[in-house]
Every structure is written in C-alpha cells, then in structure tokens.
PDB file of C-alpha atoms in Angstrom:
ATOM      1  CA  MET A  25      81.480-120.162-236.200  1.00 58.00           C
ATOM      2  CA  VAL A  26      81.432-118.058-233.137  1.00 59.00           C
ATOM      3  CA  VAL A  27      84.398-118.435-230.908  1.00 56.00           C
ATOM      4  CA  ARG A  28      82.951-117.882-227.507  1.00 59.00           C
ATOM      5  CA  ARG A  29      86.086-118.260-225.502  1.00 58.00           C
ATOM      6  CA  LYS A  30      89.683-118.028-226.413  1.00 64.00           C
ATOM      7  CA  LYS A  31      90.695-120.734-223.989  1.00 65.00           C
ATOM      8  CA  ARG A  32      88.849-123.785-222.790  1.00 66.00           C
ATOM      9  CA  VAL A  33      88.141-123.608-219.108  1.00 63.00           C
ATOM     10  CA  PHE A  34      90.260-126.176-217.422  1.00 67.00           C
ATOM     11  CA  HIS A  35      88.140-128.289-215.154  1.00 68.00           C
ATOM     12  CA  ARG A  36      89.675-129.984-212.217  1.00 69.00           C
ATOM     13  CA  ARG A  37      87.529-131.910-209.820  1.00 68.00           C
ATOM     14  CA  LYS A  38      87.573-129.859-206.660  1.00 74.00           C
ATOM     15  CA  VAL A  39      87.008-131.587-203.372  1.00 84.00           C
ATOM     16  CA  CYS A  40      85.751-129.948-200.231  1.00 85.00           C
ATOM     17  CA  ARG A  41      88.751-129.657-197.954  1.00 87.00           C
ATOM     18  CA  PHE A  42      86.717-130.158-194.833  1.00 89.00           C
ATOM     19  CA  CYS A  43      85.155-133.349-196.176  1.00 88.00           C
ATOM     20  CA  ALA A  44      88.473-134.677-197.424  1.00 88.00           C
ATOM     21  CA  ASP A  45      90.190-134.076-194.115  1.00 83.00           C
ATOM     22  CA  LYS A  46      88.018-134.621-191.066  1.00 81.00           C
ATOM     23  CA  GLY A  47      90.844-133.359-188.872  1.00 79.00           C
ATOM     24  CA  ILE A  48      90.291-129.711-189.608  1.00 83.00           C
ATOM     25  CA  THR A  49      87.349-128.081-187.946  1.00 87.00           C
ATOM     26  CA  ILE A  50      85.817-124.754-188.828  1.00 90.00           C
ATOM     27  CA  ASP A  51      86.260-122.379-185.945  1.00 92.00           C
ATOM     28  CA  PHE A  52      85.879-118.626-185.913  1.00 93.00           C
ATOM     29  CA  LYS A  53      88.892-118.355-183.605  1.00 93.00           C
ATOM     30  CA  ASP A  54      91.204-119.984-186.108  1.00 91.00           C
ATOM     31  CA  ALA A  55      91.801-117.020-188.401  1.00 91.00           C
ATOM     32  CA  ARG A  56      94.739-118.661-190.133  1.00 91.00           C
ATOM     33  CA  THR A  57      92.649-121.462-191.583  1.00 91.00           C
ATOM     34  CA  LEU A  58      89.775-119.144-192.438  1.00 93.00           C
ATOM     35  CA  LYS A  59      92.139-116.835-194.209  1.00 92.00           C
ATOM     36  CA  GLN A  60      92.751-119.537-196.784  1.00 91.00           C
ATOM     37  CA  PHE A  61      89.131-119.174-197.804  1.00 93.00           C
ATOM     38  CA  THR A  62      89.194-115.453-198.328  1.00 93.00           C
ATOM     39  CA  THR A  63      90.859-113.399-201.019  1.00 92.00           C
ATOM     40  CA  ASP A  64      93.712-111.131-200.019  1.00 89.00           C
ATOM     41  CA  ARG A  65      91.144-108.372-199.991  1.00 90.00           C
ATOM     42  CA  GLY A  66      89.221-110.234-197.349  1.00 91.00           C
ATOM     43  CA  LYS A  67      86.298-111.419-199.453  1.00 93.00           C
ATOM     44  CA  ILE A  68      84.964-114.903-198.895  1.00 94.00           C
ATOM     45  CA  ILE A  69      85.954-117.176-201.783  1.00 94.00           C
ATOM     46  CA  PRO A  70      82.828-118.607-203.429  1.00 94.00           C
ATOM     47  CA  ARG A  71      82.102-122.287-203.397  1.00 92.00           C
ATOM     48  CA  ARG A  72      82.369-122.450-207.145  1.00 91.00           C
ATOM     49  CA  ILE A  73      86.022-121.553-206.876  1.00 91.00           C
ATOM     50  CA  SER A  74      87.167-123.145-203.661  1.00 90.00           C
ATOM     51  CA  GLY A  75      85.171-126.345-204.174  1.00 90.00           C
ATOM     52  CA  THR A  76      83.879-126.416-200.627  1.00 91.00           C
ATOM     53  CA  CYS A  77      80.643-128.335-200.183  1.00 91.00           C
ATOM     54  CA  ALA A  78      77.432-126.505-199.330  1.00 93.00           C
ATOM     55  CA  ARG A  79      77.350-127.591-195.726  1.00 92.00           C
ATOM     56  CA  HIS A  80      80.906-126.580-194.993  1.00 93.00           C
ATOM     57  CA  GLN A  81      80.664-123.365-196.968  1.00 94.00           C
ATOM     58  CA  ARG A  82      77.748-122.366-194.761  1.00 95.00           C
ATOM     59  CA  GLN A  83      79.751-123.067-191.621  1.00 94.00           C
ATOM     60  CA  LEU A  84      82.714-121.293-193.124  1.00 94.00           C
ATOM     61  CA  THR A  85      80.702-118.176-193.913  1.00 95.00           C
ATOM     62  CA  THR A  86      79.386-117.922-190.367  1.00 95.00           C
ATOM     63  CA  ALA A  87      82.847-118.488-188.951  1.00 95.00           C
ATOM     64  CA  ILE A  88      84.419-115.817-191.156  1.00 95.00           C
ATOM     65  CA  LYS A  89      81.691-113.343-190.299  1.00 95.00           C
ATOM     66  CA  ARG A  90      82.164-114.009-186.622  1.00 95.00           C
ATOM     67  CA  ALA A  91      85.902-113.601-186.943  1.00 95.00           C
ATOM     68  CA  ARG A  92      85.299-110.299-188.686  1.00 94.00           C
ATOM     69  CA  SER A  93      83.125-108.962-185.933  1.00 94.00           C
ATOM     70  CA  ILE A  94      85.786-109.655-183.315  1.00 94.00           C
ATOM     71  CA  ALA A  95      88.541-108.071-185.422  1.00 93.00           C
ATOM     72  CA  LEU A  96      90.390-111.318-186.133  1.00 94.00           C
ATOM     73  CA  MET A  97      89.728-110.891-189.825  1.00 93.00           C
ATOM     74  CA  PRO A  98      89.207-107.792-191.906  1.00 93.00           C
ATOM     75  CA  PHE A  99      85.909-106.682-193.419  1.00 92.00           C
ATOM     76  CA  VAL A 100      87.879-104.869-196.073  1.00 86.00           C
ATOM     77  CA  GLY A 101      91.262-106.227-197.008  1.00 74.00           C
ATOM     78  CA  ASN A 102      94.714-104.808-196.698  1.00 67.00           C
ATOM     79  CA  VAL A 103      94.196-101.870-198.969  1.00 63.00           C
ATOM     80  CA  SER A 104      96.473 -99.587-197.008  1.00 58.00           C
ATOM     81  CA  ASP A 105      99.037-102.278-196.251  1.00 50.00           C
ATOM     82  CA  GLN A 106      99.813-103.012-199.851  1.00 45.00           C
TER      83      GLN A 106
ATOM     84  CA  MET B  11      72.817-125.680-169.127  1.00 86.00           C
ATOM     85  CA  LYS B  12      74.531-124.381-172.208  1.00 90.00           C
ATOM     86  CA  ARG B  13      78.194-124.062-172.802  1.00 92.00           C
ATOM     87  CA  TYR B  14      79.276-120.683-174.047  1.00 94.00           C
ATOM     88  CA  GLU B  15      82.418-119.211-175.381  1.00 94.00           C
ATOM     89  CA  THR B  16      83.090-115.518-174.999  1.00 95.00           C
ATOM     90  CA  LEU B  17      86.007-114.038-176.846  1.00 95.00           C
ATOM     91  CA  PHE B  18      86.674-110.485-175.843  1.00 95.00           C
ATOM     92  CA  ILE B  19      89.242-107.836-176.488  1.00 95.00           C
ATOM     93  CA  ALA B  20      90.569-105.842-173.557  1.00 95.00           C
ATOM     94  CA  ASP B  21      92.170-102.453-173.939  1.00 94.00           C
ATOM     95  CA  PRO B  22      95.815-103.044-174.903  1.00 94.00           C
ATOM     96  CA  ASP B  23      97.086-100.049-172.919  1.00 93.00           C
ATOM     97  CA  LEU B  24      95.836-101.294-169.570  1.00 92.00           C
ATOM     98  CA  PRO B  25      98.405-101.824-166.862  1.00 94.00           C
ATOM     99  CA  GLU B  26      98.887-105.438-165.848  1.00 92.00           C
ATOM    100  CA  ASP B  27      97.062-105.164-162.516  1.00 94.00           C
ATOM    101  CA  THR B  28      94.004-103.423-163.966  1.00 94.00           C
ATOM    102  CA  ARG B  29      93.775-106.090-166.595  1.00 94.00           C
ATOM    103  CA  THR B  30      93.935-108.946-164.118  1.00 94.00           C
ATOM    104  CA  ALA B  31      91.359-107.133-162.004  1.00 94.00           C
ATOM    105  CA  LEU B  32      89.067-106.940-165.015  1.00 94.00           C
ATOM    106  CA  PHE B  33      89.518-110.625-165.814  1.00 95.00           C
ATOM    107  CA  ASP B  34      88.910-111.585-162.205  1.00 94.00           C
ATOM    108  CA  ARG B  35      85.747-109.510-162.144  1.00 94.00           C
ATOM    109  CA  LEU B  36      84.374-111.163-165.250  1.00 94.00           C
ATOM    110  CA  ARG B  37      85.233-114.612-164.011  1.00 94.00           C
ATOM    111  CA  GLU B  38      83.646-113.895-160.655  1.00 93.00           C
ATOM    112  CA  LEU B  39      80.514-112.741-162.429  1.00 92.00           C
ATOM    113  CA  ILE B  40      80.116-116.179-163.967  1.00 92.00           C
ATOM    114  CA  THR B  41      80.848-118.164-160.837  1.00 93.00           C
ATOM    115  CA  ALA B  42      78.604-115.897-158.748  1.00 92.00           C
ATOM    116  CA  GLY B  43      75.753-116.604-161.145  1.00 90.00           C
ATOM    117  CA  GLY B  44      76.173-120.340-160.662  1.00 90.00           C
ATOM    118  CA  GLY B  45      78.254-120.887-163.786  1.00 90.00           C
ATOM    119  CA  PHE B  46      81.267-123.075-164.241  1.00 91.00           C
ATOM    120  CA  ILE B  47      84.370-121.882-166.031  1.00 92.00           C
ATOM    121  CA  ALA B  48      85.817-124.665-168.153  1.00 90.00           C
ATOM    122  CA  ALA B  49      88.744-122.656-169.422  1.00 91.00           C
ATOM    123  CA  PHE B  50      90.129-119.182-169.403  1.00 93.00           C
ATOM    124  CA  ASP B  51      92.649-118.536-172.085  1.00 92.00           C
ATOM    125  CA  GLU B  52      94.619-115.344-172.459  1.00 93.00           C
ATOM    126  CA  TRP B  53      95.729-114.980-176.047  1.00 93.00           C
ATOM    127  CA  GLY B  54      97.651-111.870-175.234  1.00 92.00           C
ATOM    128  CA  LEU B  55      98.348-108.837-177.349  1.00 94.00           C
ATOM    129  CA  ARG B  56      97.392-109.242-180.980  1.00 93.00           C
ATOM    130  CA  LYS B  57      97.113-106.952-183.912  1.00 93.00           C
ATOM    131  CA  LEU B  58      93.511-106.168-184.777  1.00 93.00           C
ATOM    132  CA  ALA B  59      92.324-106.700-188.337  1.00 92.00           C
ATOM    133  CA  TYR B  60      90.917-103.183-188.275  1.00 92.00           C
ATOM    134  CA  ILE B  61      90.933-100.265-185.895  1.00 92.00           C
ATOM    135  CA  VAL B  62      88.516-100.563-182.988  1.00 92.00           C
ATOM    136  CA  LYS B  63      88.064 -97.595-180.661  1.00 92.00           C
ATOM    137  CA  ARG B  64      91.195 -96.025-182.125  1.00 92.00           C
ATOM    138  CA  LYS B  65      93.300 -99.038-181.129  1.00 92.00           C
ATOM    139  CA  LYS B  66      95.366-101.015-183.565  1.00 93.00           C
ATOM    140  CA  ARG B  67      96.093-103.799-181.145  1.00 94.00           C
ATOM    141  CA  GLY B  68      94.071-105.599-178.574  1.00 95.00           C
ATOM    142  CA  TYR B  69      94.497-107.960-175.676  1.00 96.00           C
ATOM    143  CA  TYR B  70      92.454-111.046-176.515  1.00 95.00           C
ATOM    144  CA  ALA B  71      91.058-113.375-173.901  1.00 95.00           C
ATOM    145  CA  LEU B  72      88.743-116.347-174.222  1.00 95.00           C
ATOM    146  CA  LEU B  73      86.246-117.491-171.635  1.00 94.00           C
ATOM    147  CA  ASP B  74      84.880-121.004-171.980  1.00 93.00           C
ATOM    148  CA  TYR B  75      82.088-121.603-169.487  1.00 93.00           C
ATOM    149  CA  CYS B  76      78.779-123.175-168.709  1.00 92.00           C
ATOM    150  CA  ALA B  77      76.104-120.911-167.341  1.00 92.00           C
ATOM    151  CA  ALA B  78      72.461-119.933-167.488  1.00 92.00           C
ATOM    152  CA  GLY B  79      71.317-117.437-170.099  1.00 90.00           C
ATOM    153  CA  LYS B  80      70.827-114.781-167.439  1.00 93.00           C
ATOM    154  CA  VAL B  81      74.510-114.910-166.574  1.00 93.00           C
ATOM    155  CA  VAL B  82      75.476-114.365-170.197  1.00 93.00           C
ATOM    156  CA  GLN B  83      73.144-111.385-170.410  1.00 94.00           C
ATOM    157  CA  GLU B  84      74.670-109.895-167.302  1.00 93.00           C
ATOM    158  CA  LEU B  85      78.213-110.568-168.522  1.00 94.00           C
ATOM    159  CA  GLU B  86      77.509-108.903-171.843  1.00 94.00           C
ATOM    160  CA  ARG B  87      75.828-105.968-170.125  1.00 95.00           C
ATOM    161  CA  VAL B  88      78.884-105.430-167.934  1.00 94.00           C
ATOM    162  CA  MET B  89      81.209-105.722-170.929  1.00 94.00           C
ATOM    163  CA  ARG B  90      79.197-103.175-172.855  1.00 95.00           C
ATOM    164  CA  ILE B  91      79.440-100.685-170.019  1.00 95.00           C
ATOM    165  CA  ASP B  92      83.071-101.337-169.118  1.00 92.00           C
ATOM    166  CA  ASP B  93      85.420 -99.202-171.188  1.00 93.00           C
ATOM    167  CA  ARG B  94      88.256-101.633-170.649  1.00 93.00           C
ATOM    168  CA  VAL B  95      86.565-104.154-172.922  1.00 94.00           C
ATOM    169  CA  ILE B  96      86.667-102.890-176.463  1.00 94.00           C
ATOM    170  CA  ARG B  97      84.870-105.768-178.143  1.00 94.00           C
ATOM    171  CA  PHE B  98      83.303-109.102-177.257  1.00 95.00           C
ATOM    172  CA  LEU B  99      81.598-112.020-178.955  1.00 95.00           C
ATOM    173  CA  THR B 100      79.638-114.800-177.295  1.00 95.00           C
ATOM    174  CA  VAL B 101      78.934-118.042-179.094  1.00 94.00           C
ATOM    175  CA  VAL B 102      77.029-121.095-177.934  1.00 93.00           C
ATOM    176  CA  LYS B 103      79.468-123.963-177.961  1.00 90.00           C
ATOM    177  CA  ASP B 104      77.210-126.742-176.771  1.00 86.00           C
ATOM    178  CA  GLU B 105      73.419-126.596-176.494  1.00 87.00           C
ATOM    179  CA  ASP B 106      73.152-129.002-173.614  1.00 85.00           C
ATOM    180  CA  VAL B 107      76.035-129.839-171.359  1.00 81.00           C
ATOM    181  CA  ASN B 108      76.368-131.914-168.227  1.00 83.00           C
ATOM    182  CA  VAL B 109      78.463-129.696-165.985  1.00 81.00           C
ATOM    183  CA  ASP B 110      79.498-132.386-163.543  1.00 83.00           C
ATOM    184  CA  ALA B 111      80.654-134.690-166.318  1.00 84.00           C
ATOM    185  CA  LEU B 112      82.580-131.871-167.921  1.00 85.00           C
ATOM    186  CA  ARG B 113      84.213-130.921-164.646  1.00 84.00           C
ATOM    187  CA  GLU B 114      85.268-134.502-164.053  1.00 85.00           C
ATOM    188  CA  GLU B 115      86.638-134.804-167.526  1.00 85.00           C
ATOM    189  CA  LEU B 116      88.661-131.627-167.182  1.00 85.00           C
ATOM    190  CA  GLU B 117      90.049-132.743-163.855  1.00 85.00           C
ATOM    191  CA  ARG B 118      91.046-136.054-165.352  1.00 86.00           C
ATOM    192  CA  LYS B 119      92.765-134.303-168.209  1.00 85.00           C
ATOM    193  CA  ALA B 120      94.589-132.011-165.823  1.00 83.00           C
ATOM    194  CA  ALA B 121      95.753-134.968-163.753  1.00 82.00           C
ATOM    195  CA  GLN B 122      96.959-137.069-166.662  1.00 76.00           C
ATOM    196  CA  PRO B 123      99.760-135.959-168.907  1.00 64.00           C
ATOM    197  CA  GLU B 124      98.569-138.259-171.728  1.00 56.00           C
ATOM    198  CA  PRO B 125      96.130-135.901-173.442  1.00 49.00           C
ATOM    199  CA  GLU B 126      98.992-133.500-173.970  1.00 50.00           C
ATOM    200  CA  ALA B 127     100.775-136.051-176.135  1.00 48.00           C
ATOM    201  CA  GLU B 128      97.583-136.322-178.135  1.00 48.00           C
ATOM    202  CA  LEU B 129      97.487-132.575-178.516  1.00 48.00           C
ATOM    203  CA  GLY B 130     101.029-132.596-179.807  1.00 45.00           C
ATOM    204  CA  GLU B 131     100.080-135.078-182.498  1.00 46.00           C
ATOM    205  CA  GLY B 132      97.101-133.008-183.405  1.00 43.00           C
ATOM    206  CA  ALA B 133      99.243-129.907-183.741  1.00 43.00           C
ATOM    207  CA  ALA B 134     101.703-131.736-185.979  1.00 43.00           C
ATOM    208  CA  LYS B 135      98.820-132.899-188.136  1.00 43.00           C
ATOM    209  CA  ASP B 136      97.454-129.371-188.328  1.00 44.00           C
ATOM    210  CA  ALA B 137     100.788-128.142-189.559  1.00 42.00           C
ATOM    211  CA  GLY B 138     100.674-130.738-192.313  1.00 40.00           C
ATOM    212  CA  ASP B 139      97.193-129.596-193.263  1.00 42.00           C
ATOM    213  CA  GLU B 140      98.295-126.041-193.530  1.00 41.00           C
ATOM    214  CA  GLU B 141     101.030-126.958-195.936  1.00 41.00           C
ATOM    215  CA  SER B 142      98.617-128.778-198.180  1.00 42.00           C
ATOM    216  CA  GLY B 143      96.316-125.810-197.790  1.00 40.00           C
ATOM    217  CA  VAL B 144      98.911-123.488-199.224  1.00 41.00           C
ATOM    218  CA  GLU B 145      99.216-125.668-202.292  1.00 42.00           C
ATOM    219  CA  ASP B 146      95.471-125.677-202.695  1.00 43.00           C
ATOM    220  CA  MET B 147      95.380-121.929-202.506  1.00 43.00           C
ATOM    221  CA  ASP B 148      97.923-121.625-205.247  1.00 43.00           C
ATOM    222  CA  ALA B 149      95.816-123.840-207.451  1.00 43.00           C
ATOM    223  CA  GLU B 150      92.763-121.735-206.654  1.00 42.00           C
ATOM    224  CA  ASP B 151      94.554-118.574-207.521  1.00 44.00           C
ATOM    225  CA  ASP B 152      95.527-119.999-210.877  1.00 44.00           C
ATOM    226  CA  GLU B 153      91.974-120.867-211.577  1.00 44.00           C
ATOM    227  CA  GLU B 154      90.781-117.438-210.649  1.00 43.00           C
ATOM    228  CA  MET B 155      93.284-115.945-213.008  1.00 43.00           C
ATOM    229  CA  GLU B 156      92.111-118.216-215.753  1.00 43.00           C
ATOM    230  CA  GLU B 157      88.555-117.107-215.308  1.00 44.00           C
ATOM    231  CA  GLU B 158      89.570-113.530-215.492  1.00 43.00           C
ATOM    232  CA  GLU B 159      91.385-114.161-218.716  1.00 42.00           C
ATOM    233  CA  ASN B 160      88.316-115.703-220.202  1.00 39.00           C
TER     234      ASN B 160
END
C-alpha cells in the first residue's frame, strides 16, 4: 500500500467573499481590501486557495494589477522591510 | 460621454502653492475641454509601495470627471510631460453617463445632509467586513501551511 500523503487534506467549503457579501466592491483604490488577497510577498492568492469565484477573481486580478501600477501595492513584497 | 477616474501621484516635495497650481491646471484642462469634474479628492501624502522616481512617498490625488476621449488624451499628455506628476492612472468608471443627471444628483447630495448618514453606516459595515476578512485570512494561511506540509 502506497501512502501518498501523510495527512489527509482538510477540505472546507470556501465561499467567494464578494458573492457572500455584496457590500464589498472590488476597487483598485482600496489597497487594504486587496491586500487580503495577496500574500505578504505581494503575490495574488490563487482562487484555489482563497475560494474566490472566477468572476470576482478576474476583477480582483485587474484591480490588484492596477493598484500595483500606481504604487498602492507592491509588485514584489516587503523583502527589505522584513 | 464617459466617466473617467484619474489617480495620480504628485511630487511629495512640492511646496503647497506649486501643488495647488498644478491641481488647478489639471482641473482647468478638463473644464476647458468641455468636461465636468464630479469630484476632486486629495488623498494627501502616502507611502509608495515601491520607489518611483527616487521618491518613497507621494502626494496622491484623485480626479473623477466626465469628458471626451480627447480631453483624457490631452490630460495624460500633460501629465507625462510635467515633472511634478510622478505617476498617473486613468480608468473608465462608467461607459455612458448623463452629465446633467449626474450634476443634479451631486448637487442634491451636497444640499442634503442625509447621504452622509448613509455613508457613515456604510463605513461601519466596511469595518465589520474587514474584521471578518482578517479571520478568513488566518484560515487561508492555515490551509496554505497544510498544503506545504503535504
């Protein structure tokens, strides 16, 4: 018997935060909200991890990229800060 | 007419009067081209996420306006040339906007104090969202860790 993984992956149903709460809008100016969807290095968190739906992930990606271009968010995370 | 939003970063080391002169010039550019400025919001001095033109900080300002495409081109051309603007970004906010209706709506909002109460509620709600967001992030982090372990 081949043990593929030491631990079973724990599955929790992830819900898209933007679908669950219509109140929050995706806006490139709102760096604080966008920051929640990036790693501390500044990478965009994939859908498979954050649970965001395809539609909102697309909007999110554009917003984060826009925020990056206007220096609201980093392209490369806080390497020097840490 | 389209509604645009231009977020730009002015040089943080500009003296107050030069900065206001710059803002006035940009605003005049829009109105001279037949545009309508819905809002002009000065965010003030903020830390930049990375160094732009050897500056660590920048003076952010947001222009919300309705104008023809030509005006936007001209505005961006001027910003590119002007050294006082270190970065800008224009985004289409609304593809088709009725300027008169928008103007009326803004005037109504300015006259009535009610929308402000609404805004306050919205802000309170946002704060609540952020809290829940933090929790979510923690959960995400855990999951990421788990994957790495596997």
